[in-house]
Amino acid sequence: LTQNEIPNFRLKNLDNRTVSYNQIKGENLTVIDFWATWCKPCVKSIPEFVKMDKEFEDDQVKFIGISIDGPRNKAKVKPFIKSLGVDYTVLRDSDSSVMARLRVTAVPTLLIVNSDNEIVYFHEGYKTGEEVEIKNKIKELLAE
């Protein structure tokens, strides 16, 4: 595994089923968003990803949200994403082990992974307007 390669990690989804990355990744690109219910910028960024998920659906781009909320916040995760209109896959990394393996140190952090499982884009934090940069990056990667 090279430094920028995604391991075939396994996490539980919100129905408590364990899924592996390879089972749910996109055919062309996979956008992975690490977030938490207590993360203020995540409340702004997630609705943008909901829009992008719909926009790029036909391009075989899959969005995956990974919540790093610990066991104490477990009950908040479902209502939180429901309120933001998320209908893409959400996984729980409650001990932050996948986050650590991918060298992610803050939320929100967004990774874009290509079909060869290589991380081709890494974006930490979120300010309003940055969704434009992210969207352009997806378009650029799809055009390659």
CSV table of C-alpha atoms in Angstrom, one decimal:
chain,number,residue,atom,x,y,z
A,1,LEU,CA,0.0,0.0,0.0
A,2,THR,CA,1.6,3.3,-1.1
A,3,GLN,CA,1.1,6.4,1.0
A,4,ASN,CA,-1.7,7.7,-1.2
A,5,GLU,CA,-3.6,4.4,-1.6
A,6,ILE,CA,-6.8,3.7,0.1
A,7,PRO,CA,-6.9,0.4,2.1
A,8,ASN,CA,-10.1,-1.7,1.7
A,9,PHE,CA,-11.3,-0.6,5.1
A,10,ARG,CA,-14.4,-1.9,6.8
A,11,LEU,CA,-16.8,0.1,8.9
A,12,LYS,CA,-20.4,-0.2,10.1
A,13,ASN,CA,-23.1,1.7,8.3
A,14,LEU,CA,-26.0,3.3,10.1
A,15,ASP,CA,-27.9,0.0,10.1
A,16,ASN,CA,-25.0,-1.5,12.0
A,17,ARG,CA,-23.9,-3.6,9.0
A,18,THR,CA,-20.3,-3.9,8.3
A,19,VAL,CA,-19.4,-2.8,4.8
A,20,SER,CA,-16.0,-2.7,3.0
A,21,TYR,CA,-14.8,0.2,0.9
A,22,ASN,CA,-14.6,-1.9,-2.2
A,23,GLN,CA,-18.3,-2.7,-1.8
A,24,ILE,CA,-19.5,0.9,-1.9
A,25,LYS,CA,-16.9,2.8,-3.9
A,26,GLY,CA,-17.7,4.6,-7.1
A,27,GLU,CA,-16.7,3.3,-10.5
A,28,ASN,CA,-14.9,6.5,-11.5
A,29,LEU,CA,-14.4,8.5,-8.4
A,30,THR,CA,-15.2,8.2,-4.7
A,31,VAL,CA,-15.5,11.3,-2.6
A,32,ILE,CA,-15.0,10.6,1.1
A,33,ASP,CA,-16.0,13.2,3.6
A,34,PHE,CA,-14.9,12.9,7.3
A,35,TRP,CA,-17.3,14.8,9.6
A,36,ALA,CA,-18.8,14.9,13.0
A,37,THR,CA,-22.1,16.2,14.5
A,38,TRP,CA,-20.2,18.7,16.6
A,39,CYS,CA,-18.3,20.1,13.7
A,40,LYS,CA,-19.7,23.5,12.8
A,41,PRO,CA,-18.3,23.8,9.2
A,42,CYS,CA,-19.7,20.3,8.5
A,43,VAL,CA,-23.2,21.7,8.8
A,44,LYS,CA,-22.4,24.0,5.9
A,45,SER,CA,-20.4,21.6,3.7
A,46,ILE,CA,-22.6,18.5,3.9
A,47,PRO,CA,-25.6,20.1,2.0
A,48,GLU,CA,-23.2,21.0,-0.8
A,49,PHE,CA,-22.1,17.4,-1.0
A,50,VAL,CA,-25.7,16.3,-1.1
A,51,LYS,CA,-26.1,18.6,-4.2
A,52,MET,CA,-22.9,17.3,-5.8
A,53,ASP,CA,-23.9,13.7,-5.2
A,54,LYS,CA,-27.0,14.2,-7.3
A,55,GLU,CA,-25.1,16.2,-9.9
A,56,PHE,CA,-22.4,13.6,-10.5
A,57,GLU,CA,-24.6,10.5,-10.1
A,58,ASP,CA,-24.5,9.7,-13.8
A,59,ASP,CA,-20.7,10.1,-13.9
A,60,GLN,CA,-20.2,7.1,-11.6
A,61,VAL,CA,-19.1,9.3,-8.7
A,62,LYS,CA,-20.0,8.0,-5.2
A,63,PHE,CA,-20.1,10.1,-2.1
A,64,ILE,CA,-19.4,8.4,1.3
A,65,GLY,CA,-19.7,10.3,4.6
A,66,ILE,CA,-17.7,9.0,7.5
A,67,SER,CA,-18.8,10.2,11.0
A,68,ILE,CA,-16.1,10.2,13.6
A,69,ASP,CA,-18.6,10.7,16.4
A,70,GLY,CA,-17.8,8.6,19.4
A,71,PRO,CA,-20.2,6.2,21.2
A,72,ARG,CA,-21.6,9.0,23.3
A,73,ASN,CA,-22.9,10.8,20.2
A,74,LYS,CA,-24.1,7.7,18.4
A,75,ALA,CA,-27.8,8.6,18.7
A,76,LYS,CA,-27.2,12.0,17.2
A,77,VAL,CA,-25.8,10.8,13.9
A,78,LYS,CA,-29.0,9.6,12.1
A,79,PRO,CA,-31.1,12.7,12.9
A,80,PHE,CA,-28.2,14.9,12.0
A,81,ILE,CA,-27.8,13.6,8.5
A,82,LYS,CA,-31.5,13.3,8.0
A,83,SER,CA,-31.9,17.0,8.8
A,84,LEU,CA,-29.2,17.8,6.1
A,85,GLY,CA,-30.9,15.6,3.5
A,86,VAL,CA,-28.1,13.1,3.1
A,87,ASP,CA,-29.0,10.0,1.1
A,88,TYR,CA,-25.5,8.7,0.2
A,89,THR,CA,-23.8,6.1,2.4
A,90,VAL,CA,-22.7,7.1,5.8
A,91,LEU,CA,-20.3,5.0,7.8
A,92,ARG,CA,-19.2,5.2,11.5
A,93,ASP,CA,-15.6,5.5,12.4
A,94,SER,CA,-16.3,5.9,16.1
A,95,ASP,CA,-12.7,5.1,17.3
A,96,SER,CA,-11.2,7.2,14.4
A,97,SER,CA,-9.1,4.2,13.3
A,98,VAL,CA,-9.8,4.7,9.6
A,99,MET,CA,-9.3,8.4,9.9
A,100,ALA,CA,-5.9,7.7,11.4
A,101,ARG,CA,-4.9,5.2,8.7
A,102,LEU,CA,-5.7,7.8,6.1
A,103,ARG,CA,-3.7,10.4,7.9
A,104,VAL,CA,-6.7,12.7,8.4
A,105,THR,CA,-6.3,14.9,11.4
A,106,ALA,CA,-9.3,17.2,11.3
A,107,VAL,CA,-13.0,17.4,10.4
A,108,PRO,CA,-14.2,18.2,7.9
A,109,THR,CA,-11.6,16.6,5.5
A,110,LEU,CA,-12.5,15.5,2.0
A,111,LEU,CA,-10.7,12.9,0.0
A,112,ILE,CA,-11.2,12.1,-3.7
A,113,VAL,CA,-10.1,8.6,-4.7
A,114,ASN,CA,-9.8,7.4,-8.3
A,115,SER,CA,-10.7,4.0,-9.6
A,116,ASP,CA,-7.2,2.7,-8.9
A,117,ASN,CA,-7.9,3.5,-5.2
A,118,GLU,CA,-5.4,6.3,-5.2
A,119,ILE,CA,-6.1,9.5,-3.2
A,120,VAL,CA,-5.9,12.2,-5.9
A,121,TYR,CA,-7.2,15.2,-3.8
A,122,PHE,CA,-7.1,16.0,-0.1
A,123,HIS,CA,-9.0,19.0,1.3
A,124,GLU,CA,-9.0,19.9,4.9
A,125,GLY,CA,-11.5,22.3,6.5
A,126,TYR,CA,-14.4,24.1,4.8
A,127,LYS,CA,-15.3,27.7,4.1
A,128,THR,CA,-18.3,28.8,2.1
A,129,GLY,CA,-17.4,28.9,-1.5
A,130,GLU,CA,-14.9,26.1,-1.4
A,131,GLU,CA,-17.5,23.7,-2.8
A,132,VAL,CA,-16.8,25.4,-6.2
A,133,GLU,CA,-13.1,24.3,-6.0
A,134,ILE,CA,-14.1,20.8,-5.0
A,135,LYS,CA,-16.7,20.6,-7.8
A,136,ASN,CA,-14.2,21.8,-10.4
A,137,LYS,CA,-11.7,19.2,-9.2
A,138,ILE,CA,-14.2,16.4,-9.7
A,139,LYS,CA,-14.9,17.7,-13.2
A,140,GLU,CA,-11.2,17.9,-14.0
A,141,LEU,CA,-10.6,14.4,-12.7
A,142,LEU,CA,-13.6,13.0,-14.7
A,143,ALA,CA,-12.1,14.6,-17.8
A,144,GLU,CA,-8.7,12.8,-17.4
